[in-house]
GROMACS .gro file of C-alpha atoms in nm:
model
  196
    1UNK     CA    1 -14.005   5.078   2.742
    2UNK     CA    2 -14.124   4.834   2.488
    3UNK     CA    3 -13.940   4.682   2.224
    4UNK     CA    4 -14.027   4.530   1.892
    5UNK     CA    5 -13.834   4.252   1.732
    6UNK     CA    6 -13.641   4.451   1.491
    7UNK     CA    7 -13.487   4.629   1.805
    8UNK     CA    8 -13.631   4.981   1.786
    9UNK     CA    9 -13.857   5.126   2.056
   10UNK     CA   10 -14.173   5.283   1.932
   11UNK     CA   11 -14.273   5.609   2.039
   12UNK     CA   12 -14.604   5.838   1.951
   13UNK     CA   13 -14.944   6.032   2.071
   14UNK     CA   14 -15.120   5.778   2.288
   15UNK     CA   15 -15.432   6.041   2.348
   16UNK     CA   16 -15.736   5.897   2.411
   17UNK     CA   17 -15.991   5.948   2.128
   18UNK     CA   18 -16.345   6.084   2.183
   19UNK     CA   19 -16.568   5.843   2.012
   20UNK     CA   20 -16.663   5.471   2.070
   21UNK     CA   21 -16.463   5.212   1.934
   22UNK     CA   22 -16.530   4.944   1.662
   23UNK     CA   23 -16.335   4.599   1.609
   24UNK     CA   24 -16.234   4.438   1.291
   25UNK     CA   25 -16.167   4.096   1.219
   26UNK     CA   26 -15.769   4.039   1.217
   27UNK     CA   27 -15.596   3.957   0.925
   28UNK     CA   28 -15.378   3.639   0.996
   29UNK     CA   29 -15.147   3.551   0.708
   30UNK     CA   30 -14.946   3.271   0.905
   31UNK     CA   31 -15.026   2.892   0.901
   32UNK     CA   32 -14.923   2.831   1.226
   33UNK     CA   33 -15.144   3.045   1.453
   34UNK     CA   34 -15.503   3.139   1.382
   35UNK     CA   35 -15.626   3.498   1.517
   36UNK     CA   36 -15.934   3.559   1.632
   37UNK     CA   37 -16.133   3.897   1.731
   38UNK     CA   38 -16.448   4.040   1.831
   39UNK     CA   39 -16.598   4.210   1.519
   40UNK     CA   40 -16.871   4.459   1.454
   41UNK     CA   41 -16.978   4.666   1.146
   42UNK     CA   42 -17.063   4.989   1.021
   43UNK     CA   43 -17.190   5.146   0.721
   44UNK     CA   44 -17.118   5.413   0.492
   45UNK     CA   45 -16.777   5.532   0.407
   46UNK     CA   46 -16.612   5.787   0.644
   47UNK     CA   47 -16.457   6.107   0.493
   48UNK     CA   48 -16.170   6.179   0.697
   49UNK     CA   49 -15.862   6.396   0.554
   50UNK     CA   50 -15.517   6.396   0.633
   51UNK     CA   51 -15.240   6.621   0.697
   52UNK     CA   52 -14.976   6.399   0.564
   53UNK     CA   53 -14.788   6.467   0.219
   54UNK     CA   54 -14.946   6.136   0.047
   55UNK     CA   55 -14.731   5.862  -0.072
   56UNK     CA   56 -14.757   5.773  -0.435
   57UNK     CA   57 -14.612   5.436  -0.390
   58UNK     CA   58 -14.815   5.162  -0.527
   59UNK     CA   59 -14.973   4.960  -0.253
   60UNK     CA   60 -14.894   4.602  -0.198
   61UNK     CA   61 -15.099   4.386  -0.396
   62UNK     CA   62 -15.194   4.160  -0.085
   63UNK     CA   63 -15.334   4.452   0.086
   64UNK     CA   64 -15.704   4.309   0.192
   65UNK     CA   65 -16.007   4.503   0.019
   66UNK     CA   66 -16.127   4.550   0.410
   67UNK     CA   67 -15.780   4.767   0.428
   68UNK     CA   68 -15.866   4.975   0.153
   69UNK     CA   69 -16.168   5.127   0.288
   70UNK     CA   70 -16.198   5.470   0.429
   71UNK     CA   71 -16.404   5.332   0.728
   72UNK     CA   72 -16.315   5.252   1.101
   73UNK     CA   73 -16.295   4.864   1.028
   74UNK     CA   74 -16.072   4.957   0.713
   75UNK     CA   75 -15.856   5.163   0.954
   76UNK     CA   76 -15.868   4.853   1.151
   77UNK     CA   77 -15.785   4.633   0.907
   78UNK     CA   78 -15.471   4.830   0.732
   79UNK     CA   79 -15.317   4.880   1.109
   80UNK     CA   80 -15.327   4.516   1.149
   81UNK     CA   81 -15.181   4.450   0.790
   82UNK     CA   82 -14.865   4.715   0.839
   83UNK     CA   83 -14.823   4.520   1.166
   84UNK     CA   84 -14.833   4.168   0.996
   85UNK     CA   85 -14.602   4.355   0.712
   86UNK     CA   86 -14.357   4.481   0.969
   87UNK     CA   87 -14.288   4.111   1.058
   88UNK     CA   88 -14.289   3.963   0.707
   89UNK     CA   89 -14.016   4.260   0.655
   90UNK     CA   90 -13.819   4.152   0.947
   91UNK     CA   91 -13.831   3.754   0.825
   92UNK     CA   92 -13.714   3.895   0.452
   93UNK     CA   93 -13.533   4.186   0.502
   94UNK     CA   94 -13.714   4.368   0.229
   95UNK     CA   95 -13.889   4.703   0.307
   96UNK     CA   96 -14.042   4.791   0.018
   97UNK     CA   97 -14.408   4.703   0.090
   98UNK     CA   98 -14.368   4.855   0.428
   99UNK     CA   99 -14.211   5.180   0.310
  100UNK     CA  100 -14.548   5.185   0.053
  101UNK     CA  101 -14.785   5.204   0.348
  102UNK     CA  102 -14.587   5.507   0.573
  103UNK     CA  103 -14.657   5.861   0.547
  104UNK     CA  104 -14.302   6.022   0.459
  105UNK     CA  105 -14.287   6.210   0.769
  106UNK     CA  106 -14.375   5.886   1.029
  107UNK     CA  107 -14.009   5.893   1.196
  108UNK     CA  108 -14.072   5.572   1.388
  109UNK     CA  109 -14.195   5.388   1.055
  110UNK     CA  110 -13.841   5.533   0.893
  111UNK     CA  111 -13.670   5.399   1.235
  112UNK     CA  112 -13.824   5.068   1.188
  113UNK     CA  113 -13.735   5.031   0.852
  114UNK     CA  114 -13.392   5.117   0.896
  115UNK     CA  115 -13.355   4.882   1.163
  116UNK     CA  116 -13.480   4.589   0.959
  117UNK     CA  117 -13.207   4.736   0.642
  118UNK     CA  118 -12.922   4.743   0.904
  119UNK     CA  119 -12.992   4.419   1.050
  120UNK     CA  120 -13.004   4.289   0.655
  121UNK     CA  121 -12.662   4.443   0.609
  122UNK     CA  122 -12.513   4.191   0.863
  123UNK     CA  123 -12.721   3.938   0.704
  124UNK     CA  124 -12.937   3.909   0.975
  125UNK     CA  125 -13.340   3.800   0.917
  126UNK     CA  126 -13.572   3.653   1.147
  127UNK     CA  127 -13.673   3.280   1.135
  128UNK     CA  128 -14.061   3.341   1.086
  129UNK     CA  129 -14.306   3.683   1.127
  130UNK     CA  130 -14.392   3.611   1.525
  131UNK     CA  131 -14.689   3.820   1.516
  132UNK     CA  132 -15.070   3.742   1.593
  133UNK     CA  133 -15.299   3.995   1.655
  134UNK     CA  134 -15.540   3.881   1.929
  135UNK     CA  135 -15.766   4.188   1.910
  136UNK     CA  136 -15.795   4.501   1.730
  137UNK     CA  137 -15.978   4.811   1.726
  138UNK     CA  138 -16.029   5.167   1.562
  139UNK     CA  139 -16.122   5.474   1.743
  140UNK     CA  140 -16.213   5.809   1.565
  141UNK     CA  141 -15.937   6.063   1.688
  142UNK     CA  142 -16.010   6.419   1.766
  143UNK     CA  143 -15.789   6.544   1.517
  144UNK     CA  144 -15.723   6.334   1.203
  145UNK     CA  145 -15.765   5.963   1.114
  146UNK     CA  146 -15.809   5.700   1.385
  147UNK     CA  147 -15.638   5.528   1.654
  148UNK     CA  148 -15.591   5.162   1.620
  149UNK     CA  149 -15.525   4.957   1.929
  150UNK     CA  150 -15.420   4.552   1.904
  151UNK     CA  151 -15.358   4.344   2.145
  152UNK     CA  152 -15.035   4.109   1.971
  153UNK     CA  153 -14.873   3.793   2.072
  154UNK     CA  154 -14.523   3.746   1.994
  155UNK     CA  155 -14.398   3.387   1.951
  156UNK     CA  156 -14.054   3.289   2.043
  157UNK     CA  157 -13.854   3.296   1.750
  158UNK     CA  158 -13.453   3.367   1.627
  159UNK     CA  159 -13.263   3.586   1.469
  160UNK     CA  160 -13.055   3.397   1.169
  161UNK     CA  161 -12.777   3.500   0.981
  162UNK     CA  162 -12.733   3.445   0.617
  163UNK     CA  163 -12.640   3.052   0.649
  164UNK     CA  164 -12.938   3.019   0.841
  165UNK     CA  165 -12.787   2.965   1.180
  166UNK     CA  166 -12.937   3.108   1.474
  167UNK     CA  167 -12.734   3.398   1.632
  168UNK     CA  168 -13.017   3.550   1.892
  169UNK     CA  169 -13.293   3.401   2.052
  170UNK     CA  170 -13.613   3.596   2.110
  171UNK     CA  171 -13.868   3.512   2.387
  172UNK     CA  172 -14.229   3.500   2.350
  173UNK     CA  173 -14.426   3.824   2.467
  174UNK     CA  174 -14.753   4.023   2.440
  175UNK     CA  175 -14.797   4.377   2.432
  176UNK     CA  176 -15.014   4.647   2.284
  177UNK     CA  177 -14.956   4.844   1.963
  178UNK     CA  178 -15.103   5.173   1.900
  179UNK     CA  179 -15.119   5.320   1.584
  180UNK     CA  180 -15.228   5.635   1.409
  181UNK     CA  181 -15.366   5.549   1.060
  182UNK     CA  182 -15.507   5.847   0.829
  183UNK     CA  183 -15.686   5.856   0.517
  184UNK     CA  184 -15.465   6.049   0.238
  185UNK     CA  185 -15.489   6.051  -0.141
  186UNK     CA  186 -15.751   5.764  -0.119
  187UNK     CA  187 -15.561   5.537   0.090
  188UNK     CA  188 -15.458   5.459   0.442
  189UNK     CA  189 -15.096   5.615   0.579
  190UNK     CA  190 -14.925   5.486   0.887
  191UNK     CA  191 -14.844   5.829   1.068
  192UNK     CA  192 -14.724   5.708   1.414
  193UNK     CA  193 -14.734   5.367   1.633
  194UNK     CA  194 -14.628   5.315   2.002
  195UNK     CA  195 -14.567   4.993   2.195
  196UNK     CA  196 -14.695   4.948   2.537
   0.00000   0.00000   0.00000
C-alpha cells in the first residue's frame, strides 16, 4: 500500500500499454530541488478522445504550454503538473487548481481533494511542496489516453497547524506514480492514478 503525503492511498488501473514510451522534461516549480529527465521529441498532434464528461472549469494560468498539447509529451507534462499541483494544494490548503485538472468521475482525485480540505478544516497544511519528479514518461493506452509514469522523490517535510507549529513529521521517500490522462474537450484531464 502506498500513501501520498495527504494521507490518501491511491488506486487505479495500472494495465500495461501496447505502445512504446516517450519521455518529457519534468516541470520543476520549486527553487530548492531541480529535477532532471531524459527527453525525446515527437511531432504532430494525436487525436485521442476521452470518455470523461469534460470539465468546463478554467485551467490554471501557470499550466505550461507543453501540458496544453495533445501529444505524448503533452500528456507527460500534464501528469507532472497534476502531481506538483497536488503538492501545492497540500501546502496551501486550496484545491481549486487541482479540481480543474481532474475528470468529474475521478474518484481518487476527489478523495485526494477531500483529504486536503479535511486537513485545512483542522488548520493543517504542509510546510512545503515536497515533490520532485526525477523521470517521467507517457505511453499510449490501449483504451483511451495515456499512461503517465513518474519516478518521484518526496522530501522530508512537516505538517503544520494554523500557527505554523509542526504537528507531524513526514519522512523522505521515493515511489512511482502512474496516472491515466485523457484528452477531453481540448485539454487533458486526470482520470485515475496509483502510487506504487
